[in-house]
mmCIF file with all atom_site columns, C-alpha atoms in Angstrom:
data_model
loop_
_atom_site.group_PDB
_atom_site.id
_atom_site.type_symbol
_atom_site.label_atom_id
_atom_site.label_alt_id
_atom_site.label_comp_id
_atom_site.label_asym_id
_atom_site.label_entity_id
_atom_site.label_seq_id
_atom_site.pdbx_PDB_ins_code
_atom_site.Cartn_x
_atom_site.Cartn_y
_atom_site.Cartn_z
_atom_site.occupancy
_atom_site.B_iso_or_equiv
_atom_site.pdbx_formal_charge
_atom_site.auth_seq_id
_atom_site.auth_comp_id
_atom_site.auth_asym_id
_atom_site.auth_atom_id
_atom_site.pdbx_PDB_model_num
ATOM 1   C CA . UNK A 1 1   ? 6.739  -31.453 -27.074 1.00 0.00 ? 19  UNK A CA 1
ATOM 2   C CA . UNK A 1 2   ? 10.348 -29.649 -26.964 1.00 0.00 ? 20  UNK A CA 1
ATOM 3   C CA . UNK A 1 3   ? 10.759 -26.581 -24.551 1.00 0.00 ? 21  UNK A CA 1
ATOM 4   C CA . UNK A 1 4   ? 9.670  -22.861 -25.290 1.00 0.00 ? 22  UNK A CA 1
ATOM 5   C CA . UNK A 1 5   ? 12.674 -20.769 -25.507 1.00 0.00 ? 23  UNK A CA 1
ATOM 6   C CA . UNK A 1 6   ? 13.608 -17.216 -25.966 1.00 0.00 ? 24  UNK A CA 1
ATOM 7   C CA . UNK A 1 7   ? 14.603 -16.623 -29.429 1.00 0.00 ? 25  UNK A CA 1
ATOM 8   C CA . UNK A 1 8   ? 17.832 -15.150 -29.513 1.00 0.00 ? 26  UNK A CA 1
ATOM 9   C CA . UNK A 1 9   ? 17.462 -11.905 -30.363 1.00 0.00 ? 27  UNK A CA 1
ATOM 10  C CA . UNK A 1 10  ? 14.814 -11.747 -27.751 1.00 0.00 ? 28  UNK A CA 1
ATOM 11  C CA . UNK A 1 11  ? 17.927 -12.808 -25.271 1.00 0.00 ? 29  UNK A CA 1
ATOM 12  C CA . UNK A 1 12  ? 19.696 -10.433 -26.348 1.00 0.00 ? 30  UNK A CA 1
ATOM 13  C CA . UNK A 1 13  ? 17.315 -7.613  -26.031 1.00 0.00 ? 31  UNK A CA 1
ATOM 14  C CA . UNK A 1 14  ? 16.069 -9.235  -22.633 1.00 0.00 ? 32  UNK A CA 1
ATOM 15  C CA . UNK A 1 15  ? 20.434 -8.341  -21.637 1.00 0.00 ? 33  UNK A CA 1
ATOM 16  C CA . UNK A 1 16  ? 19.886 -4.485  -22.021 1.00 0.00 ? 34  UNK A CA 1
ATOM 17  C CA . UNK A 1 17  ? 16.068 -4.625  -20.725 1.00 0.00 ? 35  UNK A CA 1
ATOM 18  C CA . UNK A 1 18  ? 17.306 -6.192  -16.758 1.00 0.00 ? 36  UNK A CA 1
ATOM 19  C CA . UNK A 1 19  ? 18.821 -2.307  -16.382 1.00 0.00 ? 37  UNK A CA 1
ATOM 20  C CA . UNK A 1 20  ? 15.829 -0.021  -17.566 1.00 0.00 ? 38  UNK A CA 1
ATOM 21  C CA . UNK A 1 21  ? 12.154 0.554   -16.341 1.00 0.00 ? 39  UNK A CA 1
ATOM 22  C CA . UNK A 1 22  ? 9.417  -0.291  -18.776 1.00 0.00 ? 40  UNK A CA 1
ATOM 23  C CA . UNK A 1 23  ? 7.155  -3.115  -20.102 1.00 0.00 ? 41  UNK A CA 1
ATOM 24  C CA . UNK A 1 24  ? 8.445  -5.547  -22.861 1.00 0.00 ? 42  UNK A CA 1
ATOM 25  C CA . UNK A 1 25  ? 6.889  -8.128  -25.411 1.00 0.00 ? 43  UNK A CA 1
ATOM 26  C CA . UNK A 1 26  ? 8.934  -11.178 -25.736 1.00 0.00 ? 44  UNK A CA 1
ATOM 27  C CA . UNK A 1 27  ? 8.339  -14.268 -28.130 1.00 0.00 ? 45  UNK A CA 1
ATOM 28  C CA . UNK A 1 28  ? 9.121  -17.721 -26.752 1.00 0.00 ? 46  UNK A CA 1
ATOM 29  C CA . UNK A 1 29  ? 9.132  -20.591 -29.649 1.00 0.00 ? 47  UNK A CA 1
ATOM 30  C CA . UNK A 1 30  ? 10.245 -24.461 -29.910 1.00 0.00 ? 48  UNK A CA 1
ATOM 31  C CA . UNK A 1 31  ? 11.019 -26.877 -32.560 1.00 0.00 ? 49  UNK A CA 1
ATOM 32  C CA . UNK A 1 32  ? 7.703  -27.459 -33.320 1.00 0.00 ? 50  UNK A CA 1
ATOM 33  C CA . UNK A 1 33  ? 7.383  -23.435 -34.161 1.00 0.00 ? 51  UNK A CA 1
ATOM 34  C CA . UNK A 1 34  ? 4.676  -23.512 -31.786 1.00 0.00 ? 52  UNK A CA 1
ATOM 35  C CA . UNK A 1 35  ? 5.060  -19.807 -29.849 1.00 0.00 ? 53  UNK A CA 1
ATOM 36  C CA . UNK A 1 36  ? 3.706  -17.787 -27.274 1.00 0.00 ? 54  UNK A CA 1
ATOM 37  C CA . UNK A 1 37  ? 4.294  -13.948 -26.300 1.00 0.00 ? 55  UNK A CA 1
ATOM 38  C CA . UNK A 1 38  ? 5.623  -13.124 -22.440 1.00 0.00 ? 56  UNK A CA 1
ATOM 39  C CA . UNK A 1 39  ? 5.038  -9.586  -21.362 1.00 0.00 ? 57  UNK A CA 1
ATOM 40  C CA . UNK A 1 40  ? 7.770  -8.279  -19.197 1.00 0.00 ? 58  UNK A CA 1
ATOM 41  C CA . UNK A 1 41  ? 7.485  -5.522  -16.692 1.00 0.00 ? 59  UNK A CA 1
ATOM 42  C CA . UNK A 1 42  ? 10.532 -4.565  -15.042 1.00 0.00 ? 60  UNK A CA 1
ATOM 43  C CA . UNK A 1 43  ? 11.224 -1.940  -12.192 1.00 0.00 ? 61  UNK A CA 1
ATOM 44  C CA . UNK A 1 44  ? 14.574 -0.680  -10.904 1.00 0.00 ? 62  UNK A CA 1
ATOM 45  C CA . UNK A 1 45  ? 14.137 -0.479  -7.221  1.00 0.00 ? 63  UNK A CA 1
ATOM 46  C CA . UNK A 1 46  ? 16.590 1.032   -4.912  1.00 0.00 ? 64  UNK A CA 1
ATOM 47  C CA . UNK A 1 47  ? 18.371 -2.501  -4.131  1.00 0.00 ? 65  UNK A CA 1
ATOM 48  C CA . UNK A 1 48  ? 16.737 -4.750  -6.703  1.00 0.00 ? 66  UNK A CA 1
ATOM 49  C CA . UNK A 1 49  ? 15.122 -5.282  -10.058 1.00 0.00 ? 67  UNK A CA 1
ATOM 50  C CA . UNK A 1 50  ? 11.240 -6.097  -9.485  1.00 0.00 ? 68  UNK A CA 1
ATOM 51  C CA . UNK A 1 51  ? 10.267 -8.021  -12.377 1.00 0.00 ? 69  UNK A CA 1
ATOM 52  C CA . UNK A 1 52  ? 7.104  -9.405  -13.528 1.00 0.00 ? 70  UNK A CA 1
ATOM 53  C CA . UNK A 1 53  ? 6.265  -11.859 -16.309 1.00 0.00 ? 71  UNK A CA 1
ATOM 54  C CA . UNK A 1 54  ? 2.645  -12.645 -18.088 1.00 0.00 ? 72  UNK A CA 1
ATOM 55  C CA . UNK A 1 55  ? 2.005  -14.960 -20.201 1.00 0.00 ? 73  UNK A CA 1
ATOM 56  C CA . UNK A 1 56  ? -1.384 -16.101 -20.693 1.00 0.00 ? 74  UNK A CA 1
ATOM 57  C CA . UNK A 1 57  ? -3.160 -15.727 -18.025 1.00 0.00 ? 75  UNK A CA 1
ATOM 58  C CA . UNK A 1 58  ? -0.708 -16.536 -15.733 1.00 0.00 ? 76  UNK A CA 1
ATOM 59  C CA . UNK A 1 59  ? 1.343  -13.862 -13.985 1.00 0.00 ? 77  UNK A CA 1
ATOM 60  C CA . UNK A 1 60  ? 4.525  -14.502 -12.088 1.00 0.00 ? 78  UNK A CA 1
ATOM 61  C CA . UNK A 1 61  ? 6.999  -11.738 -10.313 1.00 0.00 ? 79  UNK A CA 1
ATOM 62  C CA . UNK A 1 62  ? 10.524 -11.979 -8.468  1.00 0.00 ? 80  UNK A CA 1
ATOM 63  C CA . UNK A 1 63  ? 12.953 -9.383  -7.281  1.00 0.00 ? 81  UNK A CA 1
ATOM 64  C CA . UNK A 1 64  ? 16.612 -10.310 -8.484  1.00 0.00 ? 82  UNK A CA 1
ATOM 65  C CA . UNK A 1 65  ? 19.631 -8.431  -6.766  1.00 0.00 ? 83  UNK A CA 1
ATOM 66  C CA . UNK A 1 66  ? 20.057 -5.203  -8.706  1.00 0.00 ? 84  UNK A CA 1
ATOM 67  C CA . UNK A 1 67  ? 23.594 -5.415  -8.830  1.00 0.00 ? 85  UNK A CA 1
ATOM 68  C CA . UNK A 1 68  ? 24.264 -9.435  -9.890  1.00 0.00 ? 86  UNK A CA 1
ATOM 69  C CA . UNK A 1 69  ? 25.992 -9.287  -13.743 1.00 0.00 ? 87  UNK A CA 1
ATOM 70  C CA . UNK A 1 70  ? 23.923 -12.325 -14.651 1.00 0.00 ? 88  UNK A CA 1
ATOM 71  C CA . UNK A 1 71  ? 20.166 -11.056 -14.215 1.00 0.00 ? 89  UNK A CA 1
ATOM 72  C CA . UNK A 1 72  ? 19.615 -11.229 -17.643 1.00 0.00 ? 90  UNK A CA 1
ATOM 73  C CA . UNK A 1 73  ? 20.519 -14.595 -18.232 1.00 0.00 ? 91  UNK A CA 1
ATOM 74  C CA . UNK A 1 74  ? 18.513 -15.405 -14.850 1.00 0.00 ? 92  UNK A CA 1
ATOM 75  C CA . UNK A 1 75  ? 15.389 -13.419 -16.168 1.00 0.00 ? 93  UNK A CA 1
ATOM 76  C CA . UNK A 1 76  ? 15.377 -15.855 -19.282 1.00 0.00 ? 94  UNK A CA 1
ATOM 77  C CA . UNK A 1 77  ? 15.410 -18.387 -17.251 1.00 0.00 ? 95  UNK A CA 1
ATOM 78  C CA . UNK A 1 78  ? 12.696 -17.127 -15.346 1.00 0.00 ? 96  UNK A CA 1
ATOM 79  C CA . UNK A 1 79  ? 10.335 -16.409 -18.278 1.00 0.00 ? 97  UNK A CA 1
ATOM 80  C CA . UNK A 1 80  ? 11.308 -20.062 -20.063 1.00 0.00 ? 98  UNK A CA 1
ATOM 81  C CA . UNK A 1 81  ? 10.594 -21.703 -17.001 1.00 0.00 ? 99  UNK A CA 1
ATOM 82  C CA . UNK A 1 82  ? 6.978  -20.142 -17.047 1.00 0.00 ? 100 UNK A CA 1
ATOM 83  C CA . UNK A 1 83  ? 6.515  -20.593 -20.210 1.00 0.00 ? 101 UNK A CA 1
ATOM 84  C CA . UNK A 1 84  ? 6.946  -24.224 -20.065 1.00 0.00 ? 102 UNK A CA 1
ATOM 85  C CA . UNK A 1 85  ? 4.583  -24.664 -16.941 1.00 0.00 ? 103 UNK A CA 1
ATOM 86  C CA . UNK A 1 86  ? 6.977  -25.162 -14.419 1.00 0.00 ? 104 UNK A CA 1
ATOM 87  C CA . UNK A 1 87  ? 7.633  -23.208 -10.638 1.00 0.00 ? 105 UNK A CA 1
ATOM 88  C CA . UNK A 1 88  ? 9.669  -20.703 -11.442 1.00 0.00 ? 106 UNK A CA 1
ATOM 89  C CA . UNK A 1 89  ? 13.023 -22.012 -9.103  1.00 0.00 ? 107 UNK A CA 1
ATOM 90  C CA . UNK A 1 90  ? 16.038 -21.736 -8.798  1.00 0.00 ? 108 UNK A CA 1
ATOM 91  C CA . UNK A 1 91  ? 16.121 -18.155 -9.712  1.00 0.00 ? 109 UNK A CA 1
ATOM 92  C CA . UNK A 1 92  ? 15.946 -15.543 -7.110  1.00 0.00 ? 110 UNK A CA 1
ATOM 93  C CA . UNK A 1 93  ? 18.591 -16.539 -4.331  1.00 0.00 ? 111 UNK A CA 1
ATOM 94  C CA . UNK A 1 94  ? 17.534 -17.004 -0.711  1.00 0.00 ? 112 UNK A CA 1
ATOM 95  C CA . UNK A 1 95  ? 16.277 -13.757 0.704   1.00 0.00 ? 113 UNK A CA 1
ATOM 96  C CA . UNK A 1 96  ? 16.371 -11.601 -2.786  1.00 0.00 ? 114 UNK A CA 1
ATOM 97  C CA . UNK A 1 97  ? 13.170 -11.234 -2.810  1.00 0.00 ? 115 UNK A CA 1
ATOM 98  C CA . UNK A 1 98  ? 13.233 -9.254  0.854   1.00 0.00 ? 116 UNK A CA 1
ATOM 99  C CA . UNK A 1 99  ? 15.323 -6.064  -0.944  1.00 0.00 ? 117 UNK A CA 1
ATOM 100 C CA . UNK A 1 100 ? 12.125 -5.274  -2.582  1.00 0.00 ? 118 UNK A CA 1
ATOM 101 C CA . UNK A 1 101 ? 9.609  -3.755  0.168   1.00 0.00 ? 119 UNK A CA 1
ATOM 102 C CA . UNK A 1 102 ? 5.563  -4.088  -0.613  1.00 0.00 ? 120 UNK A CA 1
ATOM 103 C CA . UNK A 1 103 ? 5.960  -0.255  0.198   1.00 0.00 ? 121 UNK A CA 1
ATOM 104 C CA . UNK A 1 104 ? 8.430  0.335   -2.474  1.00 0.00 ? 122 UNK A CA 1
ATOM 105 C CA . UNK A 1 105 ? 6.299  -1.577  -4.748  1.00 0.00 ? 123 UNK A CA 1
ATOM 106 C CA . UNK A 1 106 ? 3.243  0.702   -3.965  1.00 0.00 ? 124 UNK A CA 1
ATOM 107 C CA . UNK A 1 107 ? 5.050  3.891   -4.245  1.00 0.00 ? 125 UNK A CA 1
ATOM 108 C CA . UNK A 1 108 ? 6.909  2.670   -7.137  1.00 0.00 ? 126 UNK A CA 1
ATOM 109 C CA . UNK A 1 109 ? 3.109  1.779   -8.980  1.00 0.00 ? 127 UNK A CA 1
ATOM 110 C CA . UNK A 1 110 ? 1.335  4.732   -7.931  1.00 0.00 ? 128 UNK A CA 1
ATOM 111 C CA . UNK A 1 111 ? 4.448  7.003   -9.510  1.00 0.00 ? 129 UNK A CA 1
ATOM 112 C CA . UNK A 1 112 ? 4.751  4.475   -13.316 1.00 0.00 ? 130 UNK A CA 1
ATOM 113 C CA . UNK A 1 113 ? 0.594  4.265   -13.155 1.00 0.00 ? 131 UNK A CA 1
ATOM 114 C CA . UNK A 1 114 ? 0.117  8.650   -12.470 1.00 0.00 ? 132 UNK A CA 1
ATOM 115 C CA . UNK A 1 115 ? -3.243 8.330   -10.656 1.00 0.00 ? 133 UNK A CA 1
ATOM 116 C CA . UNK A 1 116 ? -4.946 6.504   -8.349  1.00 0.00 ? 134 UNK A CA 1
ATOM 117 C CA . UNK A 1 117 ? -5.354 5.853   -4.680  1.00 0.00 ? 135 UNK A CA 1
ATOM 118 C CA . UNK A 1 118 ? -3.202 3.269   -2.729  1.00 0.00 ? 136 UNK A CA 1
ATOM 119 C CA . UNK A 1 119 ? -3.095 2.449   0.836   1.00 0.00 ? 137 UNK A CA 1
ATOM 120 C CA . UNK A 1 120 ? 0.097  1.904   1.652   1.00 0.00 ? 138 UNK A CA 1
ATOM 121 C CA . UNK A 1 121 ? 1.601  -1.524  3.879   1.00 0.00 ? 139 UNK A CA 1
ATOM 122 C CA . UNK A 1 122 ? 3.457  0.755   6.347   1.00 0.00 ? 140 UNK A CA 1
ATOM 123 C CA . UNK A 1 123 ? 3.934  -1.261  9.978   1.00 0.00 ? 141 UNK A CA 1
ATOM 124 C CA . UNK A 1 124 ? 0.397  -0.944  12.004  1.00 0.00 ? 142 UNK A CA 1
ATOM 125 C CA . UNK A 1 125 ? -0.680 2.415   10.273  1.00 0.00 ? 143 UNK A CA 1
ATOM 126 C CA . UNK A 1 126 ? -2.098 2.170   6.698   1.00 0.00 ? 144 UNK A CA 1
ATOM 127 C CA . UNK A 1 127 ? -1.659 5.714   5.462   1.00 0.00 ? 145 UNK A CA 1
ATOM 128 C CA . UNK A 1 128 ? -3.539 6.624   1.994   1.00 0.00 ? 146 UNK A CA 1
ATOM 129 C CA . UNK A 1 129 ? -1.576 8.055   -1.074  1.00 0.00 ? 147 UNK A CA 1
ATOM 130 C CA . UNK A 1 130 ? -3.651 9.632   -3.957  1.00 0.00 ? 148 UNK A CA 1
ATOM 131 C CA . UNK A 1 131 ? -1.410 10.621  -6.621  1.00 0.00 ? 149 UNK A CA 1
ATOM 132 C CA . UNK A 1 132 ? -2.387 12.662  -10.010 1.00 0.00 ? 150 UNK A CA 1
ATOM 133 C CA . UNK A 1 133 ? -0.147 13.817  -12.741 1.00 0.00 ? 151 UNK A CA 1
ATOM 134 C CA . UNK A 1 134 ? -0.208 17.862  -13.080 1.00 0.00 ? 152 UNK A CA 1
ATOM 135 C CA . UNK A 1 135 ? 0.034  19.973  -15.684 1.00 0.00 ? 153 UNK A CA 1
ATOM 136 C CA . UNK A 1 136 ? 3.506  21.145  -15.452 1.00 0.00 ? 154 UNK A CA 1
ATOM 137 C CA . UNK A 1 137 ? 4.015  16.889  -16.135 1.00 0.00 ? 155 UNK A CA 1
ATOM 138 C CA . UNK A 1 138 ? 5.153  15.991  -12.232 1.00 0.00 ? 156 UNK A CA 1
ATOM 139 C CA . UNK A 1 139 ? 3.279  14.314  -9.877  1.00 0.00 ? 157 UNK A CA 1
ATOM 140 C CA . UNK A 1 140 ? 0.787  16.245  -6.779  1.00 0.00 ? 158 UNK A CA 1
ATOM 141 C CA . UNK A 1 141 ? 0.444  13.527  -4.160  1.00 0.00 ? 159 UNK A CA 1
ATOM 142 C CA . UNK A 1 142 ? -1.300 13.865  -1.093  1.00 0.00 ? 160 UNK A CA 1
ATOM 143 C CA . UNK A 1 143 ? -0.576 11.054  1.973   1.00 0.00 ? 161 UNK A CA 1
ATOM 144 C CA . UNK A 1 144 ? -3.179 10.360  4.331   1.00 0.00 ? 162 UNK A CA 1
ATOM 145 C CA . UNK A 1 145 ? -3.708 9.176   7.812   1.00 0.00 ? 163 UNK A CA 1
ATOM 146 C CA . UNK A 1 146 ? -6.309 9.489   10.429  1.00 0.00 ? 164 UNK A CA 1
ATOM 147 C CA . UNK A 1 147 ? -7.583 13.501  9.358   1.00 0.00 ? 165 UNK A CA 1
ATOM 148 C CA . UNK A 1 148 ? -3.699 13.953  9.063   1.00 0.00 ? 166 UNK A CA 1
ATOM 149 C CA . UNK A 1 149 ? -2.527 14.696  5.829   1.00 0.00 ? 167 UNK A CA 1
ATOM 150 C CA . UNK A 1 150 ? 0.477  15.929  3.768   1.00 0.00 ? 168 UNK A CA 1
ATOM 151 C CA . UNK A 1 151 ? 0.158  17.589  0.062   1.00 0.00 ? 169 UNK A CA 1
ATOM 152 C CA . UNK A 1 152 ? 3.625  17.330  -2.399  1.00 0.00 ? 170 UNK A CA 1
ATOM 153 C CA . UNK A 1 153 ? 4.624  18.486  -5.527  1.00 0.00 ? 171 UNK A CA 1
ATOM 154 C CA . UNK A 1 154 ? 7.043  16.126  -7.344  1.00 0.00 ? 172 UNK A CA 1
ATOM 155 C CA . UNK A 1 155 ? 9.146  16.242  -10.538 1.00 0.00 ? 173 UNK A CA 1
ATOM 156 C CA . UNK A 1 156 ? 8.650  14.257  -13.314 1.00 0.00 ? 174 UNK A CA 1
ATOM 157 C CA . UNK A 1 157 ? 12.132 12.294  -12.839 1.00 0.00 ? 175 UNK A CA 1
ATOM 158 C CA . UNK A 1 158 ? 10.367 9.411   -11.632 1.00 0.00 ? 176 UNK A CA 1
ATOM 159 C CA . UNK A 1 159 ? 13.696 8.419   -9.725  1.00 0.00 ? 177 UNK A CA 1
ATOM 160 C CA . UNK A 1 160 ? 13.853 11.891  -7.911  1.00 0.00 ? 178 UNK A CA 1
ATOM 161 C CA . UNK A 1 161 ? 9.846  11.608  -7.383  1.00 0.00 ? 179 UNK A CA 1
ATOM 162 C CA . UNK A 1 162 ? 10.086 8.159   -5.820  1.00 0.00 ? 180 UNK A CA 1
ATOM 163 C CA . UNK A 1 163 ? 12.698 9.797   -3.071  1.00 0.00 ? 181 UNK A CA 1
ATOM 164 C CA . UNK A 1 164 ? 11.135 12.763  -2.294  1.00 0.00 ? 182 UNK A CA 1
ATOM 165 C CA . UNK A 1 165 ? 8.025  10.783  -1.112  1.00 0.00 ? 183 UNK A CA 1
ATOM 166 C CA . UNK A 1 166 ? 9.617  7.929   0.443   1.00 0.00 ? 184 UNK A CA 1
ATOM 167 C CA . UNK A 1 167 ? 11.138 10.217  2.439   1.00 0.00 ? 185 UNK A CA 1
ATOM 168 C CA . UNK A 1 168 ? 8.200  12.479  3.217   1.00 0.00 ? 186 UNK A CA 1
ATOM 169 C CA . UNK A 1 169 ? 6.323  9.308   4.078   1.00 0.00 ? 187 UNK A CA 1
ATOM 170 C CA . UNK A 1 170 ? 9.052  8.526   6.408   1.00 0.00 ? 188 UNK A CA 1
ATOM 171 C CA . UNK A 1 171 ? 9.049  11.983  8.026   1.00 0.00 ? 189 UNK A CA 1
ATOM 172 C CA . UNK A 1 172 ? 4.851  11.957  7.356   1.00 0.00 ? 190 UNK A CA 1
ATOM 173 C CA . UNK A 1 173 ? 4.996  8.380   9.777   1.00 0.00 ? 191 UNK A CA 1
ATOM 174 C CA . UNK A 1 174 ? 7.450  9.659   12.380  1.00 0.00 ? 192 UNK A CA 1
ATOM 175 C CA . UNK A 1 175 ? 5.589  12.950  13.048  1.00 0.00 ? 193 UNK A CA 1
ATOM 176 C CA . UNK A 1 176 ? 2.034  11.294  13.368  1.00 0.00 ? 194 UNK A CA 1
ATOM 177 C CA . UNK A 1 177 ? 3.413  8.903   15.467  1.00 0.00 ? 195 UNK A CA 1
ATOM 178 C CA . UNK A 1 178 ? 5.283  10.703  17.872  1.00 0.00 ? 196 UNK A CA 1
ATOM 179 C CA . UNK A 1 179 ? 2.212  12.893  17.904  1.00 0.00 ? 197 UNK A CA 1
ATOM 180 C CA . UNK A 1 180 ? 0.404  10.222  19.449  1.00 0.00 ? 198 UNK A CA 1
ATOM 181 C CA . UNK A 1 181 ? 3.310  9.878   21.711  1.00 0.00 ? 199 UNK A CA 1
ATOM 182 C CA . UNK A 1 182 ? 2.998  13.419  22.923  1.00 0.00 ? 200 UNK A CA 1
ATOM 183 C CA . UNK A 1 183 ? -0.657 13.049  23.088  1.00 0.00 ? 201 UNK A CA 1
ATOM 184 C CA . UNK A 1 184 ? -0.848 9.768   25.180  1.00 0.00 ? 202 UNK A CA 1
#
């Protein structure tokens, strides 16, 4: 059986895609016009592009380098290789996949799903994030730790959003630890 490719103006669409947020359907085919649909999710992270692939019911993710000119091209290679049952290799570099953080992941979800409740991978503490959207369109979030807690408004720029409460995480963290500093 030949290999499942990208068609090409799947390629070409996949080229634009690598620099915007959002989930895409993409249609792989071969000679033997046997084809199969790949759903591509791809988030712009602060120093990479987190993308993940389904197809099937097999789901794959890497982070690429945000600011390589080739990610497209290395995306479709990604998918195809997938699609045609191999380990996806040869595509992230060594250590790419280290610019994307599992707790810019979870922020990054909680903001693109609205709702929900995450516990977020933050050193030894495991701080709680439930996250709503409001009326106004934004986001209320309210972080979590130990009877602690911190309530935030944020905008509906999802970019601006994401900022604002990595940073008051950060300053969230730092206070309730050097609280138990103090108290020790």
């Amino acid at each position: 059986m030949s290999q499942l490719t990208l068609t090409t103006p799947g390629f070409i669409r996949l080229q634009a895609q690598v620099a915007l947020n959002g989930t895409f359907t993409h249609t792989l085919s071969n000679a033997e016009r046997v084809s199969v649909a790949a759903t591509v999710s791809i988030e712009q992270c602060a120093q990479a592009i987190d993308v993940k692939v389904r197809i099937g019911n097999t789901a794959n993710s890497v982070a690429l380098d945000k600011y390589r000119t080739d990610n497209g091209r290395r995306v479709a290679r990604f998918i195809e290789q997938i699609a045609n049952g191999h380990a996806p290799t040869n595509v992230p570099d060594v250590d790419e996949c280290l610019l994307v953080t599992d707790l810019e992941r979870t922020l990054r979800q909680a903001l693109r799903r609205g709702h929900g409740t995450y516990y977020l991978p933050a050193d030894e503490l495991e701080p709680c994030l439930l996250i709503r959207r409001n009326r106004f369109g934004g986001y209320t979030a309210q972080i979590e730790l130990h009877g602690a807690a911190c309530m935030l408004t944020l905008p509906a720029d999802t970019r601006r959003a994401y900022a604002m409460l990595a940073e008051n995480l950060r300053r969230f963290l730092t206070g309730y630890r050097d609280s138990l500093a103090a108290a020790a």
